[in-house]
Coordinates of C-alpha atoms in Angstrom, one line a residue:
Chain A
M1 CA 30.2 -6.1 52.2
K2 CA 30.1 -3.8 55.1
G3 CA 29.4 -0.1 54.8
I4 CA 30.8 2.6 57.1
A5 CA 29.3 6.0 57.0
L6 CA 31.0 9.0 58.6
L7 CA 28.6 11.9 59.5
G8 CA 29.4 15.4 60.6
A9 CA 28.7 15.2 64.4
P10 CA 31.5 16.2 66.9
Q11 CA 34.8 14.5 66.2
A12 CA 35.6 14.3 69.9
L13 CA 33.0 11.6 70.1
W14 CA 34.5 9.4 67.3
P15 CA 35.5 5.9 68.4
K16 CA 39.1 5.8 69.6
D17 CA 41.7 5.2 66.9
L18 CA 39.2 5.7 64.2
K19 CA 41.8 6.3 61.5
Q20 CA 43.4 2.9 62.2
K21 CA 40.0 1.2 62.3
L22 CA 39.0 2.7 59.0
S23 CA 42.4 1.8 57.5
K24 CA 41.8 -1.8 58.4
A25 CA 38.2 -1.7 57.2
N26 CA 39.4 -0.2 53.9
T27 CA 41.7 -3.0 53.1
Q28 CA 38.8 -5.4 53.2
E29 CA 36.9 -3.6 50.4
N30 CA 34.1 -2.2 52.5
L31 CA 32.0 0.7 51.3
L32 CA 33.1 4.0 52.7
I33 CA 30.4 6.7 52.7
G34 CA 30.8 10.3 53.6
V35 CA 27.6 12.1 54.7
D36 CA 27.8 15.8 54.0
R37 CA 30.7 17.2 56.0
G38 CA 31.7 13.6 56.8
S39 CA 32.9 13.4 53.2
L40 CA 35.4 16.1 53.9
L41 CA 36.4 14.6 57.2
L42 CA 37.1 11.3 55.4
T43 CA 39.4 13.0 52.9
E44 CA 41.2 14.8 55.8
L45 CA 41.8 11.4 57.4
G46 CA 43.3 10.2 54.1
F47 CA 40.4 8.2 52.7
V48 CA 38.5 8.6 49.5
P49 CA 34.8 7.9 50.1
N50 CA 33.2 5.5 47.6
L51 CA 30.0 7.5 48.0
A52 CA 29.4 11.0 49.2
V53 CA 25.9 12.2 50.0
G54 CA 24.8 15.7 51.1
D55 CA 23.9 19.2 50.1
F56 CA 27.4 20.2 51.2
D57 CA 26.1 23.7 52.1
S58 CA 28.5 24.0 55.0
L59 CA 31.6 23.3 52.9
K60 CA 33.7 26.0 51.3
K61 CA 33.8 25.9 47.5
S62 CA 37.4 24.6 47.6
E63 CA 36.5 21.8 50.0
L64 CA 33.6 20.7 47.8
N65 CA 35.9 20.9 44.7
R66 CA 38.3 18.5 46.5
I67 CA 35.5 16.0 47.1
E68 CA 34.2 16.3 43.6
A69 CA 37.6 15.6 42.1
A70 CA 38.2 12.5 44.3
V71 CA 34.8 10.8 44.7
S72 CA 33.3 8.9 41.9
D73 CA 29.8 8.7 43.2
I74 CA 28.4 11.9 44.6
R75 CA 24.6 12.3 45.3
Y76 CA 23.5 15.8 45.9
S77 CA 20.5 16.2 48.2
V78 CA 18.2 19.2 48.5
P79 CA 17.6 20.8 51.9
E80 CA 13.8 20.8 51.7
K81 CA 13.7 17.0 51.3
D82 CA 11.7 14.5 53.2
L83 CA 14.7 12.3 54.0
T84 CA 17.8 13.5 55.8
D85 CA 21.2 13.0 54.2
T86 CA 21.8 10.1 56.6
E87 CA 18.6 8.5 55.5
L88 CA 19.5 8.9 51.9
A89 CA 23.0 7.4 52.6
V90 CA 21.3 4.4 54.3
R91 CA 19.0 3.9 51.3
Y92 CA 21.8 4.1 48.8
A93 CA 24.1 1.8 50.9
F94 CA 21.5 -1.0 51.2
E95 CA 19.6 -0.6 47.9
D96 CA 22.3 0.4 45.4
Y97 CA 25.4 -1.0 47.0
Q98 CA 23.7 -4.0 48.7
V99 CA 25.8 -3.7 51.9
D100 CA 25.0 -6.3 54.5
D101 CA 25.6 -4.1 57.5
L102 CA 26.1 -0.3 58.0
I103 CA 27.9 1.4 60.8
L104 CA 27.1 5.1 61.4
I105 CA 30.0 7.1 62.9
G106 CA 29.9 10.8 63.8
S107 CA 26.1 10.4 64.3
T108 CA 25.9 11.2 68.0
G109 CA 26.2 14.3 70.1
G110 CA 26.2 17.9 68.8
R111 CA 22.8 19.0 67.7
L112 CA 20.4 16.5 69.4
D113 CA 17.6 16.9 66.8
H114 CA 20.2 15.4 64.4
F115 CA 21.1 12.6 66.8
L116 CA 17.5 11.7 67.4
S117 CA 16.9 11.7 63.6
N118 CA 19.7 9.1 63.4
L119 CA 18.4 7.1 66.4
F120 CA 14.8 7.0 65.2
L121 CA 15.8 6.3 61.5
V122 CA 15.1 2.6 61.8
L123 CA 11.5 3.2 63.0
K124 CA 10.5 4.5 59.5
P125 CA 8.8 1.8 57.5
E126 CA 11.3 2.2 54.6
F127 CA 14.2 1.4 56.9
Q128 CA 12.8 -1.0 59.4
S129 CA 13.9 -4.1 57.6
Y130 CA 17.5 -2.8 57.8
A131 CA 17.2 -2.1 61.6
E132 CA 19.2 -5.2 62.7
N133 CA 22.0 -4.3 60.2
I134 CA 22.6 -0.8 61.3
T135 CA 24.9 0.2 64.1
I136 CA 25.5 3.6 65.7
W137 CA 29.0 3.8 67.2
D138 CA 30.8 6.5 69.2
R139 CA 33.5 6.7 71.8
Q140 CA 31.3 5.6 74.6
N141 CA 28.4 3.8 73.0
L142 CA 27.6 1.0 70.6
I143 CA 24.0 1.0 69.6
N144 CA 22.3 -2.0 67.9
F145 CA 18.6 -2.3 66.9
Y146 CA 16.3 -5.2 67.2
L147 CA 12.9 -6.2 65.7
P148 CA 10.4 -8.5 67.4
G149 CA 11.7 -12.0 68.2
K150 CA 14.2 -13.7 70.4
H151 CA 17.8 -12.4 70.3
T152 CA 21.1 -13.3 71.9
V153 CA 23.0 -10.0 72.4
T154 CA 26.8 -10.5 72.6
K155 CA 29.0 -8.3 74.8
A156 CA 31.3 -6.0 72.9
P157 CA 34.8 -5.9 74.4
G158 CA 35.4 -2.8 76.5
Y159 CA 31.8 -1.8 76.9
D160 CA 30.8 -2.5 80.5
Y161 CA 27.3 -1.3 80.7
L162 CA 24.1 -2.2 79.0
G163 CA 20.9 -0.2 78.3
V164 CA 17.8 -1.6 76.7
V165 CA 15.6 1.1 75.2
N166 CA 12.2 0.5 73.6
L167 CA 12.0 3.2 71.0
T168 CA 8.3 2.6 70.4
A169 CA 5.4 1.1 72.2
I170 CA 6.5 -2.4 73.2
Q171 CA 4.9 -5.8 73.9
N172 CA 6.2 -8.5 76.3
L173 CA 9.8 -7.2 76.5
Q174 CA 12.0 -9.7 78.4
I175 CA 15.6 -9.4 79.5
K176 CA 17.2 -12.6 80.7
K177 CA 20.7 -13.6 81.8
A178 CA 21.6 -9.9 82.6
K179 CA 22.2 -8.3 86.0
Y180 CA 18.6 -6.9 86.0
Q181 CA 16.0 -9.1 84.5
L182 CA 12.7 -7.9 83.0
E183 CA 9.6 -10.0 82.6
N184 CA 6.8 -9.4 80.1
Y185 CA 7.0 -5.6 80.1
S186 CA 4.5 -3.8 77.9
N187 CA 4.2 -0.1 77.5
S188 CA 2.8 2.5 75.1
F189 CA 5.8 4.9 75.2
P190 CA 9.6 4.8 74.9
M191 CA 11.6 4.0 77.9
S192 CA 15.3 3.5 78.6
F193 CA 16.2 0.7 81.0
S194 CA 19.6 2.1 81.7
S195 CA 22.6 0.9 83.8
N196 CA 22.1 -2.8 83.3
E197 CA 25.1 -5.1 83.0
F198 CA 26.1 -8.4 81.5
L199 CA 26.6 -11.1 84.1
P200 CA 30.3 -12.0 84.7
E201 CA 29.6 -15.6 83.8
H202 CA 27.9 -14.7 80.4
D203 CA 29.2 -12.8 77.4
S204 CA 25.7 -12.4 76.2
F205 CA 22.1 -11.8 77.4
E206 CA 18.7 -12.8 76.1
L207 CA 16.3 -10.2 74.7
S208 CA 12.8 -10.9 73.4
F209 CA 9.7 -9.0 72.6
E210 CA 6.6 -9.4 70.4
K211 CA 6.0 -5.9 69.1
G212 CA 8.0 -2.7 68.7
V213 CA 11.6 -1.8 68.0
V214 CA 14.4 -1.9 70.7
A215 CA 17.8 -0.3 70.8
V216 CA 20.5 -2.0 72.9
I217 CA 23.1 0.4 74.0
Q218 CA 26.4 -1.0 75.2
S219 CA 28.4 1.8 76.9
C220 CA 31.5 2.5 78.8
D221 CA 32.7 5.2 81.2
L222 CA 35.4 7.6 80.2
D223 CA 38.0 8.6 82.8
R224 CA 36.1 11.4 84.5
Y225 CA 39.2 13.6 84.3
Q226 CA 39.4 13.2 80.5
N227 CA 36.7 15.9 80.3
L228 CA 34.7 14.4 77.5
Chain B
M1 CA 11.0 29.0 92.8
K2 CA 13.2 27.5 90.0
G3 CA 15.2 24.4 90.5
I4 CA 18.5 23.7 88.8
A5 CA 19.9 20.1 88.9
L6 CA 23.4 19.2 87.9
L7 CA 23.9 15.6 86.8
G8 CA 27.1 13.8 86.1
A9 CA 27.3 13.7 82.3
P10 CA 30.3 15.2 80.5
Q11 CA 31.3 18.6 81.7
A12 CA 32.5 19.5 78.1
L13 CA 28.8 19.7 77.3
W14 CA 27.8 22.1 80.0
P15 CA 26.3 25.4 78.9
K16 CA 28.9 28.1 78.4
D17 CA 29.8 30.1 81.5
L18 CA 27.9 27.7 83.8
K19 CA 29.6 28.9 86.9
Q20 CA 28.5 32.5 86.3
K21 CA 25.0 31.4 85.4
L22 CA 24.7 29.4 88.6
S23 CA 26.0 32.3 90.7
K24 CA 23.3 34.5 89.3
A25 CA 20.6 31.9 89.8
N26 CA 21.9 31.3 93.3
T27 CA 21.4 34.8 94.4
Q28 CA 17.8 34.5 93.5
E29 CA 17.2 31.8 96.0
N30 CA 16.6 29.0 93.5
L31 CA 16.9 25.4 94.5
L32 CA 20.2 23.9 93.6
I33 CA 20.2 20.1 93.3
G34 CA 23.2 17.8 92.9
V35 CA 22.4 14.4 91.3
D36 CA 25.0 11.8 92.3
R37 CA 28.4 13.0 91.0
G38 CA 26.7 16.3 90.1
S39 CA 26.7 17.0 93.9
L40 CA 30.5 16.9 93.9
L41 CA 30.7 18.9 90.8
L42 CA 28.6 21.7 92.4
T43 CA 30.9 21.8 95.4
E44 CA 33.9 22.0 93.1
L45 CA 32.3 24.9 91.4
G46 CA 31.9 26.6 94.7
F47 CA 28.2 26.0 95.4
V48 CA 26.5 24.0 98.2
P49 CA 23.6 22.0 96.8
N50 CA 20.3 22.5 98.8
L51 CA 19.6 18.9 98.0
A52 CA 21.8 16.0 97.0
V53 CA 20.4 12.7 95.5
G54 CA 22.2 9.6 94.6
D55 CA 23.9 6.4 95.6
F56 CA 27.2 8.2 95.3
D57 CA 28.9 4.9 94.5
S58 CA 31.4 6.5 92.1
L59 CA 32.6 9.0 94.7
K60 CA 35.6 8.5 96.9
K61 CA 34.9 8.3 100.7
S62 CA 36.5 11.7 101.2
E63 CA 34.4 13.2 98.4
L64 CA 31.2 11.9 99.9
N65 CA 32.3 13.1 103.4
R66 CA 32.7 16.6 101.9
I67 CA 29.2 16.5 100.5
E68 CA 27.7 15.1 103.8
A69 CA 29.3 17.8 105.8
A70 CA 28.0 20.6 103.6
V71 CA 24.6 19.5 102.3
S72 CA 21.6 19.6 104.7
D73 CA 19.3 17.4 102.7
I74 CA 20.8 14.3 101.3
R75 CA 18.6 11.5 99.9
Y76 CA 20.4 8.2 99.4
S77 CA 19.1 6.0 96.5
V78 CA 19.5 2.3 96.0
P79 CA 20.9 1.1 92.7
E80 CA 18.3 -1.6 92.2
K81 CA 15.5 1.0 92.3
D82 CA 12.7 1.5 89.8
L83 CA 13.5 5.2 89.5
T84 CA 16.8 6.7 88.4
D85 CA 18.5 9.3 90.5
T86 CA 17.4 12.0 88.1
E87 CA 13.8 10.8 88.4
L88 CA 14.0 10.9 92.2
A89 CA 15.5 14.4 92.0
V90 CA 12.6 15.5 89.8
R91 CA 10.1 14.0 92.2
Y92 CA 11.7 15.7 95.3
A93 CA 12.0 19.0 93.5
F94 CA 8.4 19.3 92.5
E95 CA 6.7 17.4 95.4
D96 CA 8.8 18.3 98.4
Y97 CA 10.3 21.7 97.3
Q98 CA 7.4 22.8 95.1
V99 CA 9.6 24.2 92.4
D100 CA 7.8 25.8 89.5
D101 CA 10.4 24.8 86.9
L102 CA 13.4 22.5 86.8
I103 CA 16.4 22.8 84.5
L104 CA 18.6 19.6 84.1
I105 CA 22.2 20.3 83.3
G106 CA 24.8 17.6 82.7
S107 CA 22.1 15.4 81.5
T108 CA 23.2 14.9 77.9
G109 CA 26.0 13.1 76.1
G110 CA 28.2 10.4 77.7
R111 CA 26.4 7.1 78.1
L112 CA 23.4 7.4 75.8
D113 CA 21.2 5.0 77.9
H114 CA 21.4 7.6 80.6
F115 CA 20.7 10.5 78.2
L116 CA 17.6 8.7 76.9
S117 CA 16.4 8.0 80.4
N118 CA 16.6 11.7 81.0
L119 CA 14.9 12.5 77.7
F120 CA 12.1 10.0 78.2
L121 CA 11.5 10.9 81.8
V122 CA 8.6 13.1 81.1
L123 CA 6.8 10.3 79.3
K124 CA 6.3 8.4 82.6
P125 CA 2.8 9.0 84.0
E126 CA 4.2 10.2 87.3
F127 CA 6.2 12.9 85.7
Q128 CA 4.0 13.9 82.7
S129 CA 2.3 16.7 84.5
Y130 CA 5.7 18.3 85.0
A131 CA 6.7 17.9 81.4
E132 CA 6.2 21.6 80.4
N133 CA 8.2 22.7 83.4
I134 CA 11.3 20.6 82.8
T135 CA 14.2 21.8 80.6
I136 CA 17.2 19.9 79.4
W137 CA 20.1 22.3 78.7
D138 CA 23.6 21.8 77.3
R139 CA 26.1 23.7 75.3
Q140 CA 24.4 23.2 72.0
N141 CA 20.8 22.4 72.9
L142 CA 17.9 23.7 74.8
I143 CA 15.1 21.0 75.1
N144 CA 11.6 21.8 76.2
F145 CA 8.6 19.4 76.4
Y146 CA 5.0 19.9 75.4
L147 CA 1.7 18.2 76.2
P148 CA -1.3 18.3 73.8
G149 CA -2.7 21.7 73.0
K150 CA -1.7 24.9 71.2
H151 CA 1.7 26.4 72.1
T152 CA 3.7 29.4 71.1
V153 CA 7.4 28.5 71.3
T154 CA 9.7 31.4 71.8
K155 CA 13.2 31.5 70.3
A156 CA 16.0 31.3 72.8
P157 CA 18.8 33.8 72.0
G158 CA 21.8 32.2 70.3
Y159 CA 20.0 29.0 69.3
D160 CA 19.6 29.2 65.5
Y161 CA 18.0 25.8 64.7
L162 CA 14.8 24.1 65.6
G163 CA 13.9 20.5 65.9
V164 CA 10.4 19.2 66.7
V165 CA 10.5 15.6 68.0
N166 CA 7.4 13.6 68.8
L167 CA 8.7 11.3 71.5
T168 CA 5.6 9.1 71.4
A169 CA 2.8 8.3 69.0
I170 CA 1.3 11.6 67.9
Q171 CA -1.9 13.0 66.6
N172 CA -2.5 16.0 64.4
L173 CA 0.9 17.6 64.9
Q174 CA 1.1 21.0 63.3
I175 CA 4.1 23.4 63.0
K176 CA 3.2 26.9 61.8
K177 CA 5.2 30.1 61.3
A178 CA 8.4 28.2 61.1
K179 CA 10.7 27.7 58.0
Y180 CA 9.2 24.3 57.4
Q181 CA 5.5 23.9 58.1
L182 CA 3.8 20.6 59.1
E183 CA 0.1 20.0 58.7
N184 CA -1.9 17.4 60.6
Y185 CA 0.8 14.8 61.0
S186 CA -0.1 11.6 62.8
N187 CA 2.2 8.8 63.5
S188 CA 2.6 5.7 65.7
F189 CA 6.3 6.1 66.4
P190 CA 8.8 8.8 67.5
M191 CA 10.3 11.0 64.8
S192 CA 12.7 14.0 64.8
F193 CA 11.8 16.8 62.4
S194 CA 15.2 18.3 62.5
S195 CA 16.9 21.3 60.9
N196 CA 13.9 23.5 61.0
E197 CA 14.4 27.2 61.8
F198 CA 12.5 30.2 63.2
L199 CA 11.4 32.7 60.5
P200 CA 13.5 35.9 60.5
E201 CA 10.3 37.9 61.0
H202 CA 9.1 35.9 64.1
D203 CA 10.7 35.2 67.4
S204 CA 8.3 32.3 67.9
F205 CA 6.5 29.5 66.1
E206 CA 3.2 27.8 66.6
L207 CA 3.0 24.2 67.7
S208 CA -0.1 22.1 68.2
F209 CA -1.1 18.5 68.6
E210 CA -3.9 16.5 70.1
K211 CA -2.2 13.4 71.6
G212 CA 1.3 12.5 72.6
V213 CA 4.4 14.3 74.0
V214 CA 6.6 16.5 71.9
A215 CA 10.2 17.8 72.6
V216 CA 11.3 21.0 71.0
I217 CA 15.0 21.2 70.6
Q218 CA 16.6 24.6 69.9
S219 CA 20.2 24.1 68.9
C220 CA 23.3 25.9 67.7
D221 CA 26.4 25.0 65.8
L222 CA 29.7 25.1 67.5
D223 CA 32.7 26.4 65.6
R224 CA 33.7 23.3 63.8
Y225 CA 37.3 23.8 64.8
Q226 CA 36.4 24.0 68.4
N227 CA 36.2 20.2 68.3
L228 CA 33.3 19.8 70.7

């Protein structure tokens, strides 16, 4: 089972045609999770979350009532908690609902301390084993996470660019079969190797490293006049 | 002298009233830098950059001609370089123009491998000594960087929230006189302590740590109906 969680970051950054994509996912009995305001946004899109997580502080009473009437599994968080609402949602999705993969939507942009919480989530020991099963997805970016080892990273249709980001200290990072190669790179701090590309003759590239956590960001340009 | 660099990330994330703010800055003989497409955007706003840096690959010939006719200091970069255009701009600003501080605008959102390059720039040994003099600024976020020591971080008007993000391994991180305190936190990986707040009775909080680099993100909500 796949899980899809909608968070509360700017809707303008949602993947294109999100409603249609969620409709399709919904017919396949995936788990739909609303994180805080994301719960309301899911109902506004016409979906009933299977699980809602949050303190719901920013919702009006009537909005929260609507969610409470519709959603069978609501987990209330407390603001002074150690884990963010998103981290709680990840825990419940993998532990209680046994999802195989989880996609986080509405998790980028807006307040960047929130985005970085989401991006760095997989670095926490509790969540590290889920790293390769968590995806951050927005209109211009598809972010996957990798643990040490050898990986073949496949090109996602429509995403032309490639960034390889060590989120931690890293040992022997190698990028092969991409436009810009990297050989045995080791470093003690995060770095974003941006603006790389898949080779025209390959629909994948080879990534390997011995220590650390790496994010691979596939991205695309928007029409520059689209003003996004 | 202050430097202000405009990069090519989404204009929708520019600080509010950017044109007026740049006009005011421009009368004070600050250094205005266009980074790649940012050079064109500055001319479209009615400003002539003092310095333009980039490979300008994404510009039409006529657009580049316009920049070349107007800008007296143009530095052409090569795409296969080790440093990004932004990193080159930072180097030229501090080394050649001796700016005291540099604000990066148009450096967030869009392609997130680019944003993370900008965010992690201050971690590179070449740029680390400039860390406390570089600011990333967008519509919802004001990001400042700190090196080890004791710091008093002052509240920026209009930014209600506070995130403290160790971008590297960190030693003895302390947050005092904020809503959520932190005592002697040490960690080997980046983490975003998000959703903190200044105390109503203080217009600053106390930050200290012994090793690592920390970003402080002051942020604000947008009206949720404003849709970005």
